[in-house]
mmCIF file of C-alpha atoms in Angstrom:
data_model
loop_
_atom_site.group_PDB
_atom_site.id
_atom_site.type_symbol
_atom_site.label_atom_id
_atom_site.label_comp_id
_atom_site.label_asym_id
_atom_site.label_seq_id
_atom_site.Cartn_x
_atom_site.Cartn_y
_atom_site.Cartn_z
ATOM 1 C CA MET A 1 -38.205 20.232 -32.005
ATOM 2 C CA ARG A 2 -35.539 17.739 -33.060
ATOM 3 C CA LYS A 3 -32.761 20.090 -31.925
ATOM 4 C CA ASN A 4 -34.379 20.438 -28.476
ATOM 5 C CA GLU A 5 -34.497 16.665 -28.087
ATOM 6 C CA GLU A 6 -30.788 16.430 -28.937
ATOM 7 C CA ASN A 7 -29.984 19.120 -26.377
ATOM 8 C CA ILE A 8 -32.022 17.295 -23.717
ATOM 9 C CA VAL A 9 -30.192 14.033 -24.452
ATOM 10 C CA LYS A 10 -26.823 15.812 -24.242
ATOM 11 C CA TYR A 11 -27.843 17.489 -20.986
ATOM 12 C CA LEU A 12 -28.966 14.184 -19.458
ATOM 13 C CA PHE A 13 -25.768 12.478 -20.569
ATOM 14 C CA PHE A 14 -23.560 15.149 -18.976
ATOM 15 C CA LEU A 15 -25.692 15.075 -15.831
ATOM 16 C CA TRP A 16 -25.244 11.304 -15.704
ATOM 17 C CA LEU A 17 -21.450 11.700 -16.110
ATOM 18 C CA ILE A 18 -21.230 14.256 -13.316
ATOM 19 C CA LEU A 19 -23.321 12.129 -10.965
ATOM 20 C CA SER A 20 -21.371 8.981 -11.837
ATOM 21 C CA PHE A 21 -18.033 10.535 -10.945
ATOM 22 C CA SER A 22 -19.285 12.224 -7.786
ATOM 23 C CA ILE A 23 -21.308 9.326 -6.342
ATOM 24 C CA ALA A 24 -19.427 6.260 -7.620
ATOM 25 C CA PRO A 25 -16.303 6.671 -5.436
ATOM 26 C CA SER A 26 -18.440 6.659 -2.298
ATOM 27 C CA LEU A 27 -20.064 3.410 -3.413
ATOM 28 C CA VAL A 28 -16.755 1.603 -3.810
ATOM 29 C CA GLN A 29 -16.098 -0.487 -0.743
ATOM 30 C CA ALA A 30 -12.605 -1.224 0.472
ATOM 31 C CA ASN A 31 -11.553 -4.855 0.599
ATOM 32 C CA THR A 32 -10.126 -6.684 3.577
ATOM 33 C CA TRP A 33 -7.274 -9.077 2.800
ATOM 34 C CA TYR A 34 -5.874 -11.695 5.171
ATOM 35 C CA VAL A 35 -2.288 -12.915 5.520
ATOM 36 C CA VAL A 36 -0.933 -15.905 7.473
ATOM 37 C CA ASP A 37 2.633 -17.217 7.853
ATOM 38 C CA TRP A 38 1.980 -20.890 7.105
ATOM 39 C CA LYS A 39 5.032 -21.120 4.790
ATOM 40 C CA ASP A 40 3.422 -23.980 2.878
ATOM 41 C CA GLY A 41 4.526 -22.839 -0.587
ATOM 42 C CA MET A 42 1.008 -21.720 -1.539
ATOM 43 C CA VAL A 43 0.044 -18.177 -2.519
ATOM 44 C CA GLY A 44 -3.516 -18.033 -1.157
ATOM 45 C CA LEU A 45 -6.423 -15.882 -2.258
ATOM 46 C CA GLY A 46 -6.352 -13.294 0.512
ATOM 47 C CA THR A 47 -9.699 -14.382 1.953
ATOM 48 C CA LYS A 48 -10.314 -15.282 5.580
ATOM 49 C CA ASP A 49 -10.601 -18.977 4.645
ATOM 50 C CA GLU A 50 -7.706 -18.946 2.155
ATOM 51 C CA PRO A 51 -5.339 -16.140 3.268
ATOM 52 C CA PHE A 52 -2.249 -14.960 1.426
ATOM 53 C CA ARG A 53 0.947 -16.654 2.670
ATOM 54 C CA ASP A 54 3.258 -13.728 1.902
ATOM 55 C CA LEU A 55 2.828 -10.234 3.322
ATOM 56 C CA GLN A 56 4.507 -8.484 0.376
ATOM 57 C CA VAL A 57 2.150 -10.260 -2.032
ATOM 58 C CA ALA A 58 -0.797 -8.902 -0.021
ATOM 59 C CA LEU A 59 0.696 -5.389 0.027
ATOM 60 C CA ASP A 60 1.215 -5.505 -3.745
ATOM 61 C CA TYR A 61 -2.209 -7.003 -4.471
ATOM 62 C CA ALA A 62 -4.246 -4.586 -2.325
ATOM 63 C CA PHE A 63 -5.860 -1.464 -3.752
ATOM 64 C CA ASP A 64 -5.987 2.034 -2.322
ATOM 65 C CA GLN A 65 -7.984 2.166 0.954
ATOM 66 C CA ASP A 66 -7.933 -1.634 1.453
ATOM 67 C CA ARG A 67 -7.275 -3.249 4.830
ATOM 68 C CA ILE A 68 -4.713 -6.001 5.372
ATOM 69 C CA MET A 69 -5.304 -8.175 8.421
ATOM 70 C CA ILE A 70 -2.079 -9.906 9.452
ATOM 71 C CA LEU A 71 -2.826 -13.041 11.436
ATOM 72 C CA PRO A 72 -0.546 -14.113 14.319
ATOM 73 C CA GLY A 73 2.944 -15.110 13.232
ATOM 74 C CA THR A 74 6.373 -13.921 12.133
ATOM 75 C CA TYR A 75 6.673 -12.394 8.673
ATOM 76 C CA GLU A 76 10.121 -12.052 7.134
ATOM 77 C CA ALA A 77 10.809 -9.576 4.353
ATOM 78 C CA ARG A 78 12.942 -10.361 1.344
ATOM 79 C CA PRO A 79 15.234 -7.304 1.367
ATOM 80 C CA ASP A 80 15.686 -5.500 -1.906
ATOM 81 C CA SER A 81 18.044 -2.729 -2.975
ATOM 82 C CA TYR A 82 16.527 0.725 -2.839
ATOM 83 C CA PRO A 83 18.374 3.542 -4.611
ATOM 84 C CA GLU A 84 17.610 6.707 -2.644
ATOM 85 C CA ASP A 85 18.083 10.009 -4.456
ATOM 86 C CA LEU A 86 17.102 12.235 -1.522
ATOM 87 C CA CYS A 87 19.513 11.990 1.385
ATOM 88 C CA GLY A 88 18.264 12.993 4.821
ATOM 89 C CA ASN A 89 21.740 12.634 6.392
ATOM 90 C CA CYS A 90 23.758 14.568 3.831
ATOM 91 C CA GLN A 91 24.925 18.172 3.481
ATOM 92 C CA LYS A 92 23.612 18.101 -0.095
ATOM 93 C CA HIS A 93 20.033 16.839 -0.033
ATOM 94 C CA ARG A 94 20.257 15.505 -3.600
ATOM 95 C CA THR A 95 22.934 12.917 -2.826
ATOM 96 C CA TYR A 96 22.520 9.372 -4.145
ATOM 97 C CA VAL A 97 22.429 6.752 -1.371
ATOM 98 C CA LYS A 98 22.452 2.961 -1.666
ATOM 99 C CA ALA A 99 19.850 1.645 0.766
ATOM 100 C CA THR A 100 17.805 -1.513 1.245
ATOM 101 C CA ARG A 101 14.116 -1.874 1.944
ATOM 102 C CA GLY A 102 12.059 -4.643 3.508
ATOM 103 C CA PHE A 103 8.296 -4.353 3.045
ATOM 104 C CA LEU A 104 7.102 -1.766 0.497
ATOM 105 C CA ILE A 105 3.789 0.082 0.317
ATOM 106 C CA LYS A 106 3.827 2.305 -2.753
ATOM 107 C CA GLY A 107 1.272 4.604 -4.331
ATOM 108 C CA LYS A 108 -1.719 3.691 -2.173
ATOM 109 C CA ALA A 109 -3.118 4.170 1.291
ATOM 110 C CA LEU A 110 -3.517 0.910 3.201
ATOM 111 C CA GLU A 111 -4.715 0.020 6.668
ATOM 112 C CA ILE A 112 -2.269 -2.603 7.928
ATOM 113 C CA VAL A 113 -3.464 -4.327 11.096
ATOM 114 C CA GLY A 114 -1.621 -6.986 13.082
ATOM 115 C CA SER A 115 -3.156 -9.345 15.636
ATOM 116 C CA GLY A 116 -1.353 -7.672 18.553
ATOM 117 C CA THR A 117 2.178 -6.511 19.310
ATOM 118 C CA ASP A 118 2.874 -9.820 21.073
ATOM 119 C CA LYS A 119 1.371 -11.941 18.263
ATOM 120 C CA THR A 120 2.411 -10.354 14.944
ATOM 121 C CA THR A 121 6.064 -9.622 14.144
ATOM 122 C CA LEU A 122 7.574 -8.189 10.969
ATOM 123 C CA VAL A 123 11.270 -8.999 10.530
ATOM 124 C CA THR A 124 12.527 -6.547 7.932
ATOM 125 C CA LYS A 125 16.213 -7.526 7.399
ATOM 126 C CA ALA A 126 16.737 -4.109 5.758
ATOM 127 C CA GLY A 127 17.708 -0.527 6.471
ATOM 128 C CA TYR A 128 14.318 0.858 5.443
ATOM 129 C CA GLY A 129 12.254 -1.753 7.270
ATOM 130 C CA VAL A 130 8.719 -0.867 6.188
ATOM 131 C CA LEU A 131 8.822 1.769 3.449
ATOM 132 C CA PHE A 132 5.760 3.889 2.685
ATOM 133 C CA ASP A 133 6.382 5.637 -0.647
ATOM 134 C CA HIS A 134 3.684 8.036 -1.922
ATOM 135 C CA SER A 135 1.200 6.436 0.474
ATOM 136 C CA ARG A 136 -0.820 9.277 1.931
ATOM 137 C CA GLY A 137 -3.261 8.168 4.603
ATOM 138 C CA SER A 138 -1.849 4.726 5.405
ATOM 139 C CA THR A 139 -2.005 3.278 8.927
ATOM 140 C CA ILE A 140 -0.052 0.494 10.580
ATOM 141 C CA ARG A 141 -0.886 -0.839 14.033
ATOM 142 C CA ASP A 142 -1.017 -3.774 16.443
ATOM 143 C CA LEU A 143 2.270 -5.394 15.405
ATOM 144 C CA THR A 144 5.988 -5.371 16.183
ATOM 145 C CA ILE A 145 8.649 -4.353 13.658
ATOM 146 C CA THR A 146 12.162 -5.688 14.280
ATOM 147 C CA GLY A 147 15.223 -7.200 12.624
ATOM 148 C CA GLY A 148 16.430 -4.142 10.742
ATOM 149 C CA VAL A 149 19.938 -4.183 9.297
ATOM 150 C CA ARG A 150 22.081 -1.057 9.027
ATOM 151 C CA ASP A 151 22.800 -0.206 5.397
ATOM 152 C CA PRO A 152 26.524 -0.127 4.462
ATOM 153 C CA ASP A 153 26.096 3.437 3.172
ATOM 154 C CA GLY A 154 26.208 5.518 6.352
ATOM 155 C CA ASN A 155 24.170 8.244 4.651
ATOM 156 C CA ALA A 156 21.091 6.007 4.420
ATOM 157 C CA THR A 157 18.305 7.234 6.702
ATOM 158 C CA ASP A 158 17.629 3.780 8.157
ATOM 159 C CA ALA A 159 14.600 3.152 10.388
ATOM 160 C CA GLY A 160 12.009 0.510 11.183
ATOM 161 C CA VAL A 161 9.380 2.599 9.359
ATOM 162 C CA VAL A 162 10.368 5.060 6.633
ATOM 163 C CA VAL A 163 7.774 7.484 5.297
ATOM 164 C CA LYS A 164 8.585 9.090 1.942
ATOM 165 C CA PHE A 165 6.088 11.516 0.352
ATOM 166 C CA SER A 166 3.485 9.884 2.590
ATOM 167 C CA SER A 167 1.460 10.356 5.753
ATOM 168 C CA VAL A 168 1.157 7.413 8.126
#
């Protein structure tokens, strides 16, 4: 009888594990984060009442499937170097290219929503303006992307939105 009780406990434990992993993801609710361009030197908390002040901070802070609501304003990227090892403009695909990137979304799917194309502007100052890297299922809408800068390396595949190993 003792052995049967142990088997029942093991069975219930494994059943609990299976149910936890199959039901738990559907119970997780995506967060909505807010960003404003007040430029007051604060970071913010990402809430509606205390929004983030920096778009890249919000993009970095958000988790997979979160929504980022970008309030009206102009958001300027801080361009960063981006070493590209897959060249879309080269005879040999595996050619190293020196590029720059503006805003980066990496390794997660985000819903990025502006307040309207006439109210929310992203100024990228980079060759790869908004770079989605391994971000399958992301969306970006209701905003204007401008202010790209051509990378010195003519092989860089510059664009306002660059999608790498992603679907947007």
